PDB file of C-alpha atoms in Angstrom:
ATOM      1  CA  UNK A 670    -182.190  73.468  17.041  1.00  0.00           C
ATOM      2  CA  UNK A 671    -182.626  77.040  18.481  1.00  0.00           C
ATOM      3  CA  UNK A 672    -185.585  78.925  18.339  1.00  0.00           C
ATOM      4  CA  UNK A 673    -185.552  83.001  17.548  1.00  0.00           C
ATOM      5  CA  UNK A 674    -187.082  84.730  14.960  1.00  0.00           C
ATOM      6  CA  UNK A 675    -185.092  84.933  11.725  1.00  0.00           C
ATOM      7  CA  UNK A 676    -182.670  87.225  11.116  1.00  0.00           C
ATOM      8  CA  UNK A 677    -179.659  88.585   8.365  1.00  0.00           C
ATOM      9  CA  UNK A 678    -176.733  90.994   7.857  1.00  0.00           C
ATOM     10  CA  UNK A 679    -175.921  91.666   4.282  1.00  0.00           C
ATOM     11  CA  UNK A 680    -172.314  93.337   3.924  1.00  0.00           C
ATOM     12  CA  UNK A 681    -172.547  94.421  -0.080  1.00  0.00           C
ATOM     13  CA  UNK A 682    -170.845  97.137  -2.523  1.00  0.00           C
ATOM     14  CA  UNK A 683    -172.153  99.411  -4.460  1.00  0.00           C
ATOM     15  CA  UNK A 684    -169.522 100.815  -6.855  1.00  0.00           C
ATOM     16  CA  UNK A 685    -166.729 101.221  -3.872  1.00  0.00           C
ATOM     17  CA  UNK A 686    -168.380 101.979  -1.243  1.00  0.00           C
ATOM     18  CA  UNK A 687    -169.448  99.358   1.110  1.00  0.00           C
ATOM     19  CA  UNK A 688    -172.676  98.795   2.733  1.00  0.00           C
ATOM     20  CA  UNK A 689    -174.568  96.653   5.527  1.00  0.00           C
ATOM     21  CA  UNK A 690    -177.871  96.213   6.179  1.00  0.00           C
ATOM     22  CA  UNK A 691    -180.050  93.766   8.198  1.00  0.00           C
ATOM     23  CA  UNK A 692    -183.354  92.089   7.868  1.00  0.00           C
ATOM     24  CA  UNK A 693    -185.697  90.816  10.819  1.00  0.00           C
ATOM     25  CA  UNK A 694    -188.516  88.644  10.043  1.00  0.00           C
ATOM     26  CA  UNK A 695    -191.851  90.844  10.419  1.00  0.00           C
ATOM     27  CA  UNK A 696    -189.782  94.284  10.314  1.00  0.00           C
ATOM     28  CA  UNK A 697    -190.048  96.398   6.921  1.00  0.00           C
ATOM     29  CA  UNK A 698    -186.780  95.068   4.657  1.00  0.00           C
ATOM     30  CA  UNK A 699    -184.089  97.750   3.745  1.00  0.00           C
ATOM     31  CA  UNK A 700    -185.052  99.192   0.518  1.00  0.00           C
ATOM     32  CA  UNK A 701    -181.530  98.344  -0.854  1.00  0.00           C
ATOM     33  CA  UNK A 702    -182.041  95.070  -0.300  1.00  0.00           C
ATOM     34  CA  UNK A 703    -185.032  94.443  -2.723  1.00  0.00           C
ATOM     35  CA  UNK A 704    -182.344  94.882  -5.605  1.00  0.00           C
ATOM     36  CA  UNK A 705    -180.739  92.013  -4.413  1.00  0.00           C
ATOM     37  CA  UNK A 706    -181.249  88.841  -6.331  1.00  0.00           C
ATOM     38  CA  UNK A 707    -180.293  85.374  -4.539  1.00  0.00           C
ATOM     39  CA  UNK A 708    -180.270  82.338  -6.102  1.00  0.00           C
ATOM     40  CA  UNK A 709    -180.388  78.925  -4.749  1.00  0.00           C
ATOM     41  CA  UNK A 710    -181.985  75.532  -5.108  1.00  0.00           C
ATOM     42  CA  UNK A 711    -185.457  76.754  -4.721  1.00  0.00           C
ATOM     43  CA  UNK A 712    -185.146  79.696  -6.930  1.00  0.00           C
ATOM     44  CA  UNK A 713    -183.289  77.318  -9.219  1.00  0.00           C
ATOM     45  CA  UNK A 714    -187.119  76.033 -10.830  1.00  0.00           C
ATOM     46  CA  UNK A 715    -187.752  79.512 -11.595  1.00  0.00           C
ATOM     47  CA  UNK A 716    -184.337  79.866 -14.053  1.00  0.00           C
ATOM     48  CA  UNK A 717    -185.192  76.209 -15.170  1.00  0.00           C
ATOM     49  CA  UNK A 718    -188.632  75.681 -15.727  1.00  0.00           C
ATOM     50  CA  UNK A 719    -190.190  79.316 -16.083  1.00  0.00           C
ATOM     51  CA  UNK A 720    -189.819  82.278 -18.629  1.00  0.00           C
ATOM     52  CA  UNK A 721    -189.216  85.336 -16.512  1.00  0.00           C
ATOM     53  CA  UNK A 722    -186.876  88.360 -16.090  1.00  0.00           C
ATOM     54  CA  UNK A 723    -184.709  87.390 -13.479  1.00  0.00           C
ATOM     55  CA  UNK A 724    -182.049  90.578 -12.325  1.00  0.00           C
ATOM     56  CA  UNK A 725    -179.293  87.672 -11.991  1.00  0.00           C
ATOM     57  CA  UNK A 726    -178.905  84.342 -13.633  1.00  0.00           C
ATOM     58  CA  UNK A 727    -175.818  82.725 -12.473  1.00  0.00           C
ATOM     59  CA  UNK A 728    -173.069  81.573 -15.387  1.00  0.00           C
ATOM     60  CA  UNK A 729    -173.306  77.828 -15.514  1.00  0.00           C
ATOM     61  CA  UNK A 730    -177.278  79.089 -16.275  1.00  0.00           C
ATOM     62  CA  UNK A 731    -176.460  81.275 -18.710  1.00  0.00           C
ATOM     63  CA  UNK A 732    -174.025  78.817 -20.562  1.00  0.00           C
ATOM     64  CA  UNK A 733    -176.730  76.344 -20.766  1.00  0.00           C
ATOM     65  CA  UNK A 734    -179.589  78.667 -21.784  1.00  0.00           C
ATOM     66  CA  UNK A 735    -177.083  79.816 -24.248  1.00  0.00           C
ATOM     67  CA  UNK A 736    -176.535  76.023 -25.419  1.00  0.00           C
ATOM     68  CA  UNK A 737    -180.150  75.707 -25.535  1.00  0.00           C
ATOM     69  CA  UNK A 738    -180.404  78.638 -28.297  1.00  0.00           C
ATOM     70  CA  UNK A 739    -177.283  77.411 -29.956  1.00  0.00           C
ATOM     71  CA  UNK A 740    -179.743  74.323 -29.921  1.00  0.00           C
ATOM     72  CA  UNK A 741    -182.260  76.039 -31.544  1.00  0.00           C
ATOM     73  CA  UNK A 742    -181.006  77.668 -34.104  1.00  0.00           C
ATOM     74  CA  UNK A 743    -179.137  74.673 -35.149  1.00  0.00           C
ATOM     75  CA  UNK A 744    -182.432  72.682 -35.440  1.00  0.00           C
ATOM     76  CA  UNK A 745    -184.313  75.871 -37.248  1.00  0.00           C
ATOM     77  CA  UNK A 746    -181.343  76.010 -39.675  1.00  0.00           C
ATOM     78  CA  UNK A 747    -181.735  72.332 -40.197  1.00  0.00           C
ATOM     79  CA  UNK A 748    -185.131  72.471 -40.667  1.00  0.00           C
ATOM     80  CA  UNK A 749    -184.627  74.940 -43.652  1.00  0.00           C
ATOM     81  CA  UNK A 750    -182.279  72.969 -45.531  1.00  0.00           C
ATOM     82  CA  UNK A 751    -184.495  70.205 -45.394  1.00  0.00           C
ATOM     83  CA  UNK A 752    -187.388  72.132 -46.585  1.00  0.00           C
ATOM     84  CA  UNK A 753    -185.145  73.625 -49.554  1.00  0.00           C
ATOM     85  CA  UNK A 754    -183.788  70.415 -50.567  1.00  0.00           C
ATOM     86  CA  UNK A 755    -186.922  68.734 -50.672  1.00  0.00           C
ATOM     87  CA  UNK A 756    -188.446  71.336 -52.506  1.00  0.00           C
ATOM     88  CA  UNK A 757    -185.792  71.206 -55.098  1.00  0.00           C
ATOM     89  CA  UNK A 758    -186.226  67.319 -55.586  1.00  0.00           C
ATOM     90  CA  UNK A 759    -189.953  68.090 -56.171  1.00  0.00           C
ATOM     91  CA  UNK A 760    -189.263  70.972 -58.357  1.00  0.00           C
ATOM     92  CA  UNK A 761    -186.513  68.515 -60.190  1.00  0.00           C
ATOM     93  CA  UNK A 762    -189.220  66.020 -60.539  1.00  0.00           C
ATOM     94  CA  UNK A 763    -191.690  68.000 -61.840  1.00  0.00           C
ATOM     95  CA  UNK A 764    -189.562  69.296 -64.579  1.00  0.00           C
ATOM     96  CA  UNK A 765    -188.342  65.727 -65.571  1.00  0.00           C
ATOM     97  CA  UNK A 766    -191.618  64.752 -65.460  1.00  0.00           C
ATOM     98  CA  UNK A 767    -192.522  67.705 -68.140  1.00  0.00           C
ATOM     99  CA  UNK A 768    -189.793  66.910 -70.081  1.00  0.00           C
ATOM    100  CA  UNK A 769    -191.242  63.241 -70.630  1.00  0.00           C
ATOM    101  CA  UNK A 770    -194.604  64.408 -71.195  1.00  0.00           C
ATOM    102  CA  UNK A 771    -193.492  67.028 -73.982  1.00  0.00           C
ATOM    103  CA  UNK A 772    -191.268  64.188 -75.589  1.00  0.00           C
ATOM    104  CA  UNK A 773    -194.233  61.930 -75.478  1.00  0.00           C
ATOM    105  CA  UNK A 774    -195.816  63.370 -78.835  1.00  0.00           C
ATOM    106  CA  UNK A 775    -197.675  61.188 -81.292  1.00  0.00           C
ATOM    107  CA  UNK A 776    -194.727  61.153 -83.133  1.00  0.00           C
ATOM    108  CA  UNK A 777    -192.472  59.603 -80.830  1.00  0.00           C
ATOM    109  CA  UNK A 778    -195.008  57.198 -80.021  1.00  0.00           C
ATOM    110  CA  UNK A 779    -195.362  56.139 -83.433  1.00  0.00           C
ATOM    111  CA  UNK A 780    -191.424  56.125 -84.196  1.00  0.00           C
ATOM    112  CA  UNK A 781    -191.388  53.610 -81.275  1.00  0.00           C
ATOM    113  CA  UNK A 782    -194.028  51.404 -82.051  1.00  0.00           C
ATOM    114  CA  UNK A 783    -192.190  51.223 -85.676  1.00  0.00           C
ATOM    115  CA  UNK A 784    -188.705  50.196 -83.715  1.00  0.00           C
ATOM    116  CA  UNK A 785    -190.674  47.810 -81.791  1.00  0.00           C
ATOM    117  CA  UNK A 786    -192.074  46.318 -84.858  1.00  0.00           C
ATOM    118  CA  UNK A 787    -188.784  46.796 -86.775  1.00  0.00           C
ATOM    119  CA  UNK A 788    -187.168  45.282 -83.955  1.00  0.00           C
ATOM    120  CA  UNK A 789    -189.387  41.877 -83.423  1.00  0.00           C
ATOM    121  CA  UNK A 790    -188.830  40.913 -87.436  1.00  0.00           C
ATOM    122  CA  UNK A 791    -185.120  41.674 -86.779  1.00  0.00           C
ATOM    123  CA  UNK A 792    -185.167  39.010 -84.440  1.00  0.00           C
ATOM    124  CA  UNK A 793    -187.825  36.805 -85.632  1.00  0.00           C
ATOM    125  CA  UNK A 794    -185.537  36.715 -88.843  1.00  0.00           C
ATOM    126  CA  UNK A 795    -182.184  35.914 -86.845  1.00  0.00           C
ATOM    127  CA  UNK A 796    -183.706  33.438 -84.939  1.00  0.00           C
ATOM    128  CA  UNK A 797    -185.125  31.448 -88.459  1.00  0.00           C
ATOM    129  CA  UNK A 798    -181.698  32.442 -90.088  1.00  0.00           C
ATOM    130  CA  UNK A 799    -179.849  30.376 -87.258  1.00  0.00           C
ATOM    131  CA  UNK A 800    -182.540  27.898 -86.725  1.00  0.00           C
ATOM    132  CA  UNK A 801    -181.936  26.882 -90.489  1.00  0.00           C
ATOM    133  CA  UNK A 802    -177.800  27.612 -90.410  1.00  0.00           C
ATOM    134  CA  UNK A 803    -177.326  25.245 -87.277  1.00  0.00           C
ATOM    135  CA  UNK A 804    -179.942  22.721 -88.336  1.00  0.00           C
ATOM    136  CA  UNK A 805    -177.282  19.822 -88.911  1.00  0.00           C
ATOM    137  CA  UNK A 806    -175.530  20.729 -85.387  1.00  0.00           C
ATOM    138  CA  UNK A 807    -175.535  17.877 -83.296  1.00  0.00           C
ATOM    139  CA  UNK A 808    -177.079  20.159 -80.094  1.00  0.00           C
ATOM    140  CA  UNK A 809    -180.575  21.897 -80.392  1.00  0.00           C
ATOM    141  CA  UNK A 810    -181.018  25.503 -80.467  1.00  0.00           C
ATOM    142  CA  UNK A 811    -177.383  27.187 -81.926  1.00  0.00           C
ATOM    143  CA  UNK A 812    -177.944  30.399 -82.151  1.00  0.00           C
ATOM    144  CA  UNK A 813    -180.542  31.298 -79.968  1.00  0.00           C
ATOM    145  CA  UNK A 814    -181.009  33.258 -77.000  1.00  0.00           C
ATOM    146  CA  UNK A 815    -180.302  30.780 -74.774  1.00  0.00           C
ATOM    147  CA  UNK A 816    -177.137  30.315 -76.576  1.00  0.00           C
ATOM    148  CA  UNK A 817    -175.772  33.714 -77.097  1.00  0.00           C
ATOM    149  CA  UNK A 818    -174.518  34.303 -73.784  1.00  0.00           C
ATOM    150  CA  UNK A 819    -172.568  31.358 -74.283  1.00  0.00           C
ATOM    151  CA  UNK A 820    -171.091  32.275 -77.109  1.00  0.00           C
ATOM    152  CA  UNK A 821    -170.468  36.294 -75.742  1.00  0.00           C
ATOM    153  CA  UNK A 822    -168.720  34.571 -72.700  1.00  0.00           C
ATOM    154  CA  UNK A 823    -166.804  32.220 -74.865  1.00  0.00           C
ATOM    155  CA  UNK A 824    -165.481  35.529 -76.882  1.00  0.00           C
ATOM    156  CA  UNK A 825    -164.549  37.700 -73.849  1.00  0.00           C
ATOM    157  CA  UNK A 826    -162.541  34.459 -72.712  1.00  0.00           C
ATOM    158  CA  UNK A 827    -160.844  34.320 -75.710  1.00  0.00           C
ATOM    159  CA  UNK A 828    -159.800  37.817 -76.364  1.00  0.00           C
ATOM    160  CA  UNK A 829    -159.333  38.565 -72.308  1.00  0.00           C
ATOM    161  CA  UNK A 830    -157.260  35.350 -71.961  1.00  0.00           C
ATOM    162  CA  UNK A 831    -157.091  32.216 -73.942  1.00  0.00           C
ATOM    163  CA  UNK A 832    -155.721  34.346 -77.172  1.00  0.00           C
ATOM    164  CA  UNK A 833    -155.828  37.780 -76.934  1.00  0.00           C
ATOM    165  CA  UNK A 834    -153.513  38.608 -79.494  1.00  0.00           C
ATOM    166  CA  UNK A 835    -155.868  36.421 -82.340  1.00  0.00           C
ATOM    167  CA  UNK A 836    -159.485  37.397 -83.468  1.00  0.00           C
ATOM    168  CA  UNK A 837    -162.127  35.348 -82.485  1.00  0.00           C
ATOM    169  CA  UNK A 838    -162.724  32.282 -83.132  1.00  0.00           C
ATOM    170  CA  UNK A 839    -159.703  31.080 -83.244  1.00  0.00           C
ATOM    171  CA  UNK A 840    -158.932  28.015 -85.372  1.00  0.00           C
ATOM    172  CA  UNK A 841    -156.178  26.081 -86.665  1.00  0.00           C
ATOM    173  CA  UNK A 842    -153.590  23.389 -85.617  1.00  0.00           C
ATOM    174  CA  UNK A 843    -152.707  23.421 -81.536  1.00  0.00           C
ATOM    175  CA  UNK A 844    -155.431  26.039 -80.804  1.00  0.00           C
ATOM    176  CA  UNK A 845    -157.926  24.156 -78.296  1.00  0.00           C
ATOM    177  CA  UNK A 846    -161.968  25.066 -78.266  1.00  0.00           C
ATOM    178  CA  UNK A 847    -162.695  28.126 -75.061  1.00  0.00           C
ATOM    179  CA  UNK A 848    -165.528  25.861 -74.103  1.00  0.00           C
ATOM    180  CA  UNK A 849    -164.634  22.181 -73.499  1.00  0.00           C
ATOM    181  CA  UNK A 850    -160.500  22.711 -74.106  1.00  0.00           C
ATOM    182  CA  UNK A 851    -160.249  20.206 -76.777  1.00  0.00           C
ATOM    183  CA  UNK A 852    -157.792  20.683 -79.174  1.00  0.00           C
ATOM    184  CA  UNK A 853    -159.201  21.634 -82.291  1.00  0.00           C
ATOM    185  CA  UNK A 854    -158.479  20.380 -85.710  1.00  0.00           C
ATOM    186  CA  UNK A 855    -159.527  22.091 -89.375  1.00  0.00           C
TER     187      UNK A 855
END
């Protein structure tokens, strides 16, 4: 609320001797004074928001600039990882995929084909063979692939479970069927 023109006296050390000095508005500053750095919440933008080379940063500003780099290097070490790892994925890939195209030789292609075709009268055979072995079965299709899992299922049963100490099937007097639980009769 009073009016005067602005005015300070600075008691300081340098080493261990102690100073003063004293600054009027409009007068020439002390010298020693313009090695003084003083920080408060409008100099605070400059430690903030601007690059510069401040003579003082306080500590809790030096912490966090310091947690900032930590930051940093974190993220740039990061960063490099994921670059390595995905280029050894792409590298891996690339030397699968080479390793398919040298196995893929007209040879192998033909040794396939001849499975394939090997394979198909396999099974076009074992489905004739039980077509014409289950013919007088009372159900349609015994043997075929609709059936199979049936029968695989009815196996594991019998060999996990039912009678795991006898081969499968098992037959004979007081035995009873894995499927319906009939008793079975020879």
């Amino acid at each position: 609320a009073a009016s005067g023109t602005p005015s300070a006296s600075v008691d300081f050390f340098i080493g261990e001797e102690k100073r003063s000095a004293s600054w009027l508005q409009g007068n020439a500053p002390d010298p020693i004074l313009s090695a003084v750095s003083v920080f408060d919440s409008r100099t605070a933008n400059v430690h903030v928001e601007n690059s510069n080379d401040l003579a003082y940063t306080p500590l809790p500003l030096r912490i966090l600039a310091g947690l900032a780099q930590a930051c940093q290097d974190v993220k740039a070490k990061l960063a490099a990882e994921k670059k390595a790892l995905q280029e050894a994925r792409l590298k891996s890939a690339i030397e699968q995929l080479e390793r398919l195209i040298a196995a893929a030789t007209d040879e192998s292609r033909a040794a396939l084909r001849e499975a394939h075709t090997h394979f198909a009268t396999a099974r076009s055979s074992a489905a004739a063979g039980s077509a014409n072995l289950f013919a007088d079965e009372p159900l349609p299709h015994i043997g075929s692939d609709v059936w199979k899992p049936l029968w695989e299922a009815a196996r594991d049963y019998s060999r996990a479970s039912a009678y795991p100490d006898r081969p499968f099937p098992v037959t004979g007097i007081g035995v009873h069927c894995v499927l319906c639980q009939q008793p079975l009769c020879e």
